[in-house]
Short mmCIF file of N, CA and C in Angstrom, two decimals:
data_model
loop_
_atom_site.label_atom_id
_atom_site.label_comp_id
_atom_site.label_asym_id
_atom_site.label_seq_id
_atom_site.Cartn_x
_atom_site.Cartn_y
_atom_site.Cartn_z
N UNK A 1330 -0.16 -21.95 -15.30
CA UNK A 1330 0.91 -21.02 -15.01
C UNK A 1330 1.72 -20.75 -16.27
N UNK A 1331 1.83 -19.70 -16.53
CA UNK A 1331 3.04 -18.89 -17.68
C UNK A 1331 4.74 -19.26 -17.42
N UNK A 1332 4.99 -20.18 -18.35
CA UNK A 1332 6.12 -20.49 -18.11
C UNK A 1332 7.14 -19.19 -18.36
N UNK A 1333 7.98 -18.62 -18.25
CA UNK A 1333 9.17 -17.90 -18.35
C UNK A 1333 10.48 -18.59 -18.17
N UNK A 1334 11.31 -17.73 -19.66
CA UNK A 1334 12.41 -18.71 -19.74
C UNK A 1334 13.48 -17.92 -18.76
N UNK A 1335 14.33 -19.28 -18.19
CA UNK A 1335 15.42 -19.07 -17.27
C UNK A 1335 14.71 -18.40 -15.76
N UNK A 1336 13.17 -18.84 -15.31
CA UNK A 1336 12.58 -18.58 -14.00
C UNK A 1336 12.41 -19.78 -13.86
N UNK A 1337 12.92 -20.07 -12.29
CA UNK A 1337 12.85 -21.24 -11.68
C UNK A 1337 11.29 -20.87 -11.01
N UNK A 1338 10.44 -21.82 -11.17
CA UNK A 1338 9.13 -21.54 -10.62
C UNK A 1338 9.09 -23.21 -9.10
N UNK A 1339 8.87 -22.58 -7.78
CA UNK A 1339 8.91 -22.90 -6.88
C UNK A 1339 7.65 -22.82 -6.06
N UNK A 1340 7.45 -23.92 -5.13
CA UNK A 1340 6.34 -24.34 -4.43
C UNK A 1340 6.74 -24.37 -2.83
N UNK A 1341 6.14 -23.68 -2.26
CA UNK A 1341 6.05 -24.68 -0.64
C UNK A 1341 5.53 -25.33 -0.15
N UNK A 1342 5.49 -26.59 0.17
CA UNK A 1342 4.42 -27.33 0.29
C UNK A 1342 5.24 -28.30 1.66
N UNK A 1343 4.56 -28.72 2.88
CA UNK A 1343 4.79 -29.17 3.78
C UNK A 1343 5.56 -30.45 3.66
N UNK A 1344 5.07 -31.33 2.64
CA UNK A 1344 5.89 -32.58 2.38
C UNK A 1344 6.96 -32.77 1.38
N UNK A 1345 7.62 -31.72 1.35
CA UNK A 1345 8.62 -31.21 -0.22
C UNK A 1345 9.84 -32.00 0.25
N UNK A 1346 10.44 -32.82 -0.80
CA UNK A 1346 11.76 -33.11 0.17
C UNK A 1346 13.05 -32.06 0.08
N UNK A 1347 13.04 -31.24 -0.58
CA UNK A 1347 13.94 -30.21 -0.21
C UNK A 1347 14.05 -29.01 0.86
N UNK A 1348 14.67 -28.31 1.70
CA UNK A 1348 14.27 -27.47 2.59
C UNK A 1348 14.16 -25.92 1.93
N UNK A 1349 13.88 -24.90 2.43
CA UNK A 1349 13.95 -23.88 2.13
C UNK A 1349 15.28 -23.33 1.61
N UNK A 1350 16.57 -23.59 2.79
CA UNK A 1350 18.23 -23.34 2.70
C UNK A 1350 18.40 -23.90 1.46
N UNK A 1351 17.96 -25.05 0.91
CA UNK A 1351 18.51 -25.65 -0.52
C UNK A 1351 17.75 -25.00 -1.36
N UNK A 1352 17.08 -24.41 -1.90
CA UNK A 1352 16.15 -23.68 -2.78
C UNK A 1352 17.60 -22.87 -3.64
N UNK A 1353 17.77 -23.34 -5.01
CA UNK A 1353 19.27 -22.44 -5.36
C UNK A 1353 18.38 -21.04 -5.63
N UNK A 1354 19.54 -20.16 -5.54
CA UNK A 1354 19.63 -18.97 -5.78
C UNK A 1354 20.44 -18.40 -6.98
N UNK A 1355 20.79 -19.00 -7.95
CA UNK A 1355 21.41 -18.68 -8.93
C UNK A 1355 20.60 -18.25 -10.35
N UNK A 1356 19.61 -18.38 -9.96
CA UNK A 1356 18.77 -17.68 -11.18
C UNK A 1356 17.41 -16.72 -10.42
N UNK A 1357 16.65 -16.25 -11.34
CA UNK A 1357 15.63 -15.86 -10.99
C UNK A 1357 14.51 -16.93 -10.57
N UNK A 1358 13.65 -16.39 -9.19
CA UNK A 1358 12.81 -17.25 -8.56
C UNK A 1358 11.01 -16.57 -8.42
N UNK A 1359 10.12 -17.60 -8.93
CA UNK A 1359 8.71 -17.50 -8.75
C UNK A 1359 8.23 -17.89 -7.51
N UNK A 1360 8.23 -17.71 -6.46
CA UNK A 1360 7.64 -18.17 -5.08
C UNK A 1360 6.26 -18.50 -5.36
N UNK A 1361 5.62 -19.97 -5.16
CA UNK A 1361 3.77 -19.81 -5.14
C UNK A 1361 3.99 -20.39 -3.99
N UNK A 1362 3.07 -19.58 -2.56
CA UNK A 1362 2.32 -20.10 -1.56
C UNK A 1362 1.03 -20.68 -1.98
N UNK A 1363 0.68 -21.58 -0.88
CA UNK A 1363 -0.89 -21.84 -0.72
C UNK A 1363 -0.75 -21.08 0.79
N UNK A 1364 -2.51 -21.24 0.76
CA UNK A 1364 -2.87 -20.66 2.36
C UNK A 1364 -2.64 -22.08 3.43
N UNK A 1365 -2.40 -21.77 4.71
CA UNK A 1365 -2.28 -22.76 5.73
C UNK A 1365 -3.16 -23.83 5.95
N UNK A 1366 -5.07 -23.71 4.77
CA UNK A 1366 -5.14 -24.79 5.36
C UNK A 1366 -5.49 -25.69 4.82
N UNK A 1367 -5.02 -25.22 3.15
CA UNK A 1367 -5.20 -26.23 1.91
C UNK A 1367 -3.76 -26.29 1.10
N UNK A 1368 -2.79 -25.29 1.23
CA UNK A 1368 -1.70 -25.44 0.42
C UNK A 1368 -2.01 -24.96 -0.28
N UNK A 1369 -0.92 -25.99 -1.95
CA UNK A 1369 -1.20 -25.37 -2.89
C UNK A 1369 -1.60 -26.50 -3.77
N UNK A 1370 -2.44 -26.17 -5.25
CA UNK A 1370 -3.56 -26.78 -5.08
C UNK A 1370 -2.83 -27.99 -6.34
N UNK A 1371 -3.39 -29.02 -6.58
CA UNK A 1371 -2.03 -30.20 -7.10
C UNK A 1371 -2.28 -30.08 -8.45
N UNK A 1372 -3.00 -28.92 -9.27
CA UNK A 1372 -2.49 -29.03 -10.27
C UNK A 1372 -1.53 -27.83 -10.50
N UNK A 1373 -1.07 -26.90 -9.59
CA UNK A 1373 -0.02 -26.31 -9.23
C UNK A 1373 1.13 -26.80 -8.75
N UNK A 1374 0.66 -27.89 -7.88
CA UNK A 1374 2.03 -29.00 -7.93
C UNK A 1374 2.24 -29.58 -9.22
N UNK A 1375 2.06 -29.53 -9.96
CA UNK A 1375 2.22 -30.54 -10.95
C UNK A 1375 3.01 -29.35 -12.04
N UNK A 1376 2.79 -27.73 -12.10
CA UNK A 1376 3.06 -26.98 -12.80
C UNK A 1376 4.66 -26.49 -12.22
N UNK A 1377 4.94 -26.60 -10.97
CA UNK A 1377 6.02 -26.05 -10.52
C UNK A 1377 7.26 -27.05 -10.73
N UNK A 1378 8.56 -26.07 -11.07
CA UNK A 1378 9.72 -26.80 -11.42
C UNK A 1378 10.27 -27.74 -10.04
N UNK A 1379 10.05 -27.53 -8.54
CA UNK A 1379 10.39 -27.91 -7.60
C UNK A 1379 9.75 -27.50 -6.58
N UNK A 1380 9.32 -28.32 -5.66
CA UNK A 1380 8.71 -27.92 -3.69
C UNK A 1380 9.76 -27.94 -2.80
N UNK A 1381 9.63 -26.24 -2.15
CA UNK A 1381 10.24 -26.70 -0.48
C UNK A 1381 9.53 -26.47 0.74
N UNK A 1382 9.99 -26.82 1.33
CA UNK A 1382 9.55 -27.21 3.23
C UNK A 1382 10.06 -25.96 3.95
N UNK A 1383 9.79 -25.42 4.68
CA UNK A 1383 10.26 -24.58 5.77
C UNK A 1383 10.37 -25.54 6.79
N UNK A 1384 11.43 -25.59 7.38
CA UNK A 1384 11.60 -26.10 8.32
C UNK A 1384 11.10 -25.41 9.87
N UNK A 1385 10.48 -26.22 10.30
CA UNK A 1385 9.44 -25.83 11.79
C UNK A 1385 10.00 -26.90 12.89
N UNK A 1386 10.15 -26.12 13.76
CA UNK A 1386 10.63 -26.87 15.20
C UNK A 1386 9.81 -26.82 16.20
N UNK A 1387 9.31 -27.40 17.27
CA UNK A 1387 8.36 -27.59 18.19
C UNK A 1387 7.14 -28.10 17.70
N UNK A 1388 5.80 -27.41 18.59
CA UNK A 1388 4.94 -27.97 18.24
C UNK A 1388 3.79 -26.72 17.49
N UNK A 1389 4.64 -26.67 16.47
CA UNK A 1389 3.78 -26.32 15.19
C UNK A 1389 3.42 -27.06 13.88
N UNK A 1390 2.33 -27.07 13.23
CA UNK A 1390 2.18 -27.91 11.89
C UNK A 1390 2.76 -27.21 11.16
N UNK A 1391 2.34 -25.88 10.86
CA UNK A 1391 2.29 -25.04 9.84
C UNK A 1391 2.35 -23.08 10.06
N UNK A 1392 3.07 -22.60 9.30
CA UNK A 1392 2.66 -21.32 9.37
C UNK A 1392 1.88 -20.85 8.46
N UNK A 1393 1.31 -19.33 9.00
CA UNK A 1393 0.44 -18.90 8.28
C UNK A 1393 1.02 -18.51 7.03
N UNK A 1394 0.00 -17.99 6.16
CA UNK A 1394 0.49 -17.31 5.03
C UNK A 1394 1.74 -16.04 5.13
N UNK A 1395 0.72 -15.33 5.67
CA UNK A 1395 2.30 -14.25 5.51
C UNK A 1395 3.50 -14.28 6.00
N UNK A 1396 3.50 -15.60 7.25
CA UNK A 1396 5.10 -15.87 7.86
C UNK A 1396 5.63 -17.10 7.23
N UNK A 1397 4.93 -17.52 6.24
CA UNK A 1397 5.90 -18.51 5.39
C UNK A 1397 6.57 -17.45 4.37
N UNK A 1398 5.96 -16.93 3.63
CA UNK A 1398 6.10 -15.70 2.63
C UNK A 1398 7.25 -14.49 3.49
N UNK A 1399 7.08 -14.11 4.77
CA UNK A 1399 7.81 -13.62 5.28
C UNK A 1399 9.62 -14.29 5.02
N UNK A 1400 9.62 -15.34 5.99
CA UNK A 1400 10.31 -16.33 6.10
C UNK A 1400 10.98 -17.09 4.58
N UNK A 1401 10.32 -16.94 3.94
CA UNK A 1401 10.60 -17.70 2.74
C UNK A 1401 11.33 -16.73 1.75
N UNK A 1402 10.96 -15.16 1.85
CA UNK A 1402 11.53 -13.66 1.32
C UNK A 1402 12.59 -13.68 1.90
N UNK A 1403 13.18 -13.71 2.87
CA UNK A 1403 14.05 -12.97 3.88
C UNK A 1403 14.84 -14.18 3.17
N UNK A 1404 15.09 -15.75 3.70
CA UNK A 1404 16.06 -16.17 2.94
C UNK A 1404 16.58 -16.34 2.12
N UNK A 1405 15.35 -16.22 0.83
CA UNK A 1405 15.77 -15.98 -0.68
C UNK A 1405 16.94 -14.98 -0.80
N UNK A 1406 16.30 -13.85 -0.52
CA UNK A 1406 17.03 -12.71 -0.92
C UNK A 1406 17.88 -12.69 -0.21
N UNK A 1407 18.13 -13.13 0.85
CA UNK A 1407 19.49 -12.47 1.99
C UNK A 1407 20.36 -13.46 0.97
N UNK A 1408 20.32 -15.23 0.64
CA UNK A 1408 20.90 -15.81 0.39
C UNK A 1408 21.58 -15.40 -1.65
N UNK A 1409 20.36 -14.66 -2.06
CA UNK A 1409 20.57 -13.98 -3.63
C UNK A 1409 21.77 -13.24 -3.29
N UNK A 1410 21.51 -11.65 -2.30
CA UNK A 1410 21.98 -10.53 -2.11
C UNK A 1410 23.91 -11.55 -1.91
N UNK A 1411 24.25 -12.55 -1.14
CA UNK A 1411 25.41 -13.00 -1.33
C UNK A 1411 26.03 -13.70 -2.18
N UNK A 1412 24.69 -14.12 -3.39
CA UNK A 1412 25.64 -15.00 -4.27
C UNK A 1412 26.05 -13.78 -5.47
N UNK A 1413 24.94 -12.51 -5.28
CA UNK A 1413 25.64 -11.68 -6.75
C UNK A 1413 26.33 -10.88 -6.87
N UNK A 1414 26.77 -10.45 -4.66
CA UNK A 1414 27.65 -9.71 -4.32
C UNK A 1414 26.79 -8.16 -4.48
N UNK A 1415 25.42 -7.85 -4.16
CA UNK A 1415 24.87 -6.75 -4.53
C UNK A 1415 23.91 -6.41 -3.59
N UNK A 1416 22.95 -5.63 -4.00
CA UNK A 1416 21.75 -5.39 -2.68
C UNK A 1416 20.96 -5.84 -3.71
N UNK A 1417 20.70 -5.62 -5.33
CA UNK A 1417 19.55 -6.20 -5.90
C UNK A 1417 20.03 -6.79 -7.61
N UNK A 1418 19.05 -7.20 -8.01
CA UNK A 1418 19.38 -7.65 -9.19
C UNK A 1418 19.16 -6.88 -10.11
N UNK A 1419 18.53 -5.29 -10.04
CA UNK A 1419 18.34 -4.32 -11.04
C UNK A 1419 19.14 -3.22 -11.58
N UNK A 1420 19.63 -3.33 -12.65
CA UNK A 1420 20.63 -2.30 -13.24
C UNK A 1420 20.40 -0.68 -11.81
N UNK A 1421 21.11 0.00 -12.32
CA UNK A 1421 20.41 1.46 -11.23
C UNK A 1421 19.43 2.22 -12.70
N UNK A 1422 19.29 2.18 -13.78
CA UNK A 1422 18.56 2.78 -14.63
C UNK A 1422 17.26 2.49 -14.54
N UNK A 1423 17.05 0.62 -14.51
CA UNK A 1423 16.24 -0.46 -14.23
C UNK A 1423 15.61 0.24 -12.88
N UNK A 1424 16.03 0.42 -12.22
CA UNK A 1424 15.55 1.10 -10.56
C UNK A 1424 14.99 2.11 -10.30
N UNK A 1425 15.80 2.73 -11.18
CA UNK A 1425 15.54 4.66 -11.21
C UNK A 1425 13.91 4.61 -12.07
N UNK A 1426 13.35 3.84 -13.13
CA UNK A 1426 12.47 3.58 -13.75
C UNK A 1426 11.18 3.20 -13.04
N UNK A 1427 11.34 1.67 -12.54
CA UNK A 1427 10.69 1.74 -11.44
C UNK A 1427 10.19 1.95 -10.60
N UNK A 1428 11.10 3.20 -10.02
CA UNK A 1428 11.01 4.26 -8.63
C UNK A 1428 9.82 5.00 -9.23
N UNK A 1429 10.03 5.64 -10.68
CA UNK A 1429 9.09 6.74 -11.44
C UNK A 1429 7.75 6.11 -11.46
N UNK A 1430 8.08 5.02 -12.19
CA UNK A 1430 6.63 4.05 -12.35
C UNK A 1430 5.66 4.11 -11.26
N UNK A 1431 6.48 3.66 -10.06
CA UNK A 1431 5.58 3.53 -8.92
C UNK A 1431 5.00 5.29 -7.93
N UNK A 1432 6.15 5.88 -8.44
CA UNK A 1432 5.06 7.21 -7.91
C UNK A 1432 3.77 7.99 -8.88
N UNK A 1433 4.19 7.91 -9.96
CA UNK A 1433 3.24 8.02 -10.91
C UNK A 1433 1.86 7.28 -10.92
N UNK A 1434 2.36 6.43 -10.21
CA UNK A 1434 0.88 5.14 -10.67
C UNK A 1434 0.47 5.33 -8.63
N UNK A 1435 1.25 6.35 -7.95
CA UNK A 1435 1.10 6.48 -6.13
C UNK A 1435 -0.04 7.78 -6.12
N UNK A 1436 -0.10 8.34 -7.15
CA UNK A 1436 -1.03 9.74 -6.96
C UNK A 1436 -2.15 9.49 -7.98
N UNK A 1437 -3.50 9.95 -7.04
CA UNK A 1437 -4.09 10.24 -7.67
C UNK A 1437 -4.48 11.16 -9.18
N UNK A 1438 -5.10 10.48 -9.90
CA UNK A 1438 -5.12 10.82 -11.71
C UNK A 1438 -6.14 12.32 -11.64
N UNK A 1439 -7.02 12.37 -10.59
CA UNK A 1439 -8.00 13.41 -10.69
C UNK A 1439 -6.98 14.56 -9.85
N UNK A 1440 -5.97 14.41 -8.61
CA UNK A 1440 -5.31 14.83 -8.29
C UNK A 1440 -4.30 16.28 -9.34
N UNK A 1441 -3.73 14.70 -9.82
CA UNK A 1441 -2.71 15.27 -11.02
C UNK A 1441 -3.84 16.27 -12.00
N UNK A 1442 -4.93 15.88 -12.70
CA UNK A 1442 -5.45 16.57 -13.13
C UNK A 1442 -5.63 18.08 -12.62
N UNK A 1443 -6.53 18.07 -11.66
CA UNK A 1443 -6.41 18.90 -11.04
C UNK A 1443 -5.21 20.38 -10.61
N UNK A 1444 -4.03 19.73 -10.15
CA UNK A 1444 -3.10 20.72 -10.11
C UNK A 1444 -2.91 21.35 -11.38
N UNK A 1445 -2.41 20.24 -12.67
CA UNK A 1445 -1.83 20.92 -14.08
C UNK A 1445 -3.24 20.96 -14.70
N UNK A 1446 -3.63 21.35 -14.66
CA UNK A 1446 -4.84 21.84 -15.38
C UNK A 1446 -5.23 23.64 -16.59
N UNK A 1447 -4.49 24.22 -15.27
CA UNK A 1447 -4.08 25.51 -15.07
C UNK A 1447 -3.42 26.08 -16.34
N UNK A 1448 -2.51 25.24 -15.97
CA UNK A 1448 -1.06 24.99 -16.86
C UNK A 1448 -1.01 24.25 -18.82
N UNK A 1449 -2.55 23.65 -18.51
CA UNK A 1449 -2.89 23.02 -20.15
C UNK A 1449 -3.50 23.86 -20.71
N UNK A 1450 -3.87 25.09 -20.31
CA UNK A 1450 -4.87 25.80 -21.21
C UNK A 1450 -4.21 26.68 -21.58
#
């Protein structure tokens, strides 16, 4: 794993002694899942700064992948979104960039070709 400075890099792993609620939120966070029926794999434990637990009530072992990841998103961020007093951590320039990035890279290249084509000659 690629360390990055000032990213807290985090694990979930069933026997973690910390819970999910304690996971701080004061810096930036790397979430690694494993799948439900191996985890994650121990020389990934061994790479991550800290493991937490989701806490499960009744008679479940484990959740699946996408409702730990579900579950594990929703509190991060709900619990981020109150410590920085914001909806996100990205400038609005930072956002507005992004937004471009991702429609640009949303349409097809033969598409785009296609329409301005006309227009290059």
């Amino acid at each position: 794993l690629v360390e990055q400075p000032n990213v807290l890099l985090i694990g979930a792993a069933t026997t973690a002694p910390t819970s999910l609620h304690e996971v701080p939120v004061d810096k930036p966070l790397c979430i690694i899942l494993g799948n439900e029926q191996n985890g994650l794999s121990k020389e990934c434990l061994k790479q991550v700064n800290m493991t937490y637990t989701i806490p499960m009530h009744g008679m479940i072992d484990s959740f699946n992948l996408s409702v730990s990841a579900g579950i594990s998103l929703y509190d991060i961020t709900k619990r981020r979104r109150q410590y920085i007093q914001r909806q996100g951590d990205l400038t609005p320039p930072q956002t507005q960039w992004l937004r471009a990035k991702y429609y640009l890279n949303s349409v097809n290249a033969r598409l785009i070709n296609r329409i301005f084509q006309p227009y290059l000659n």
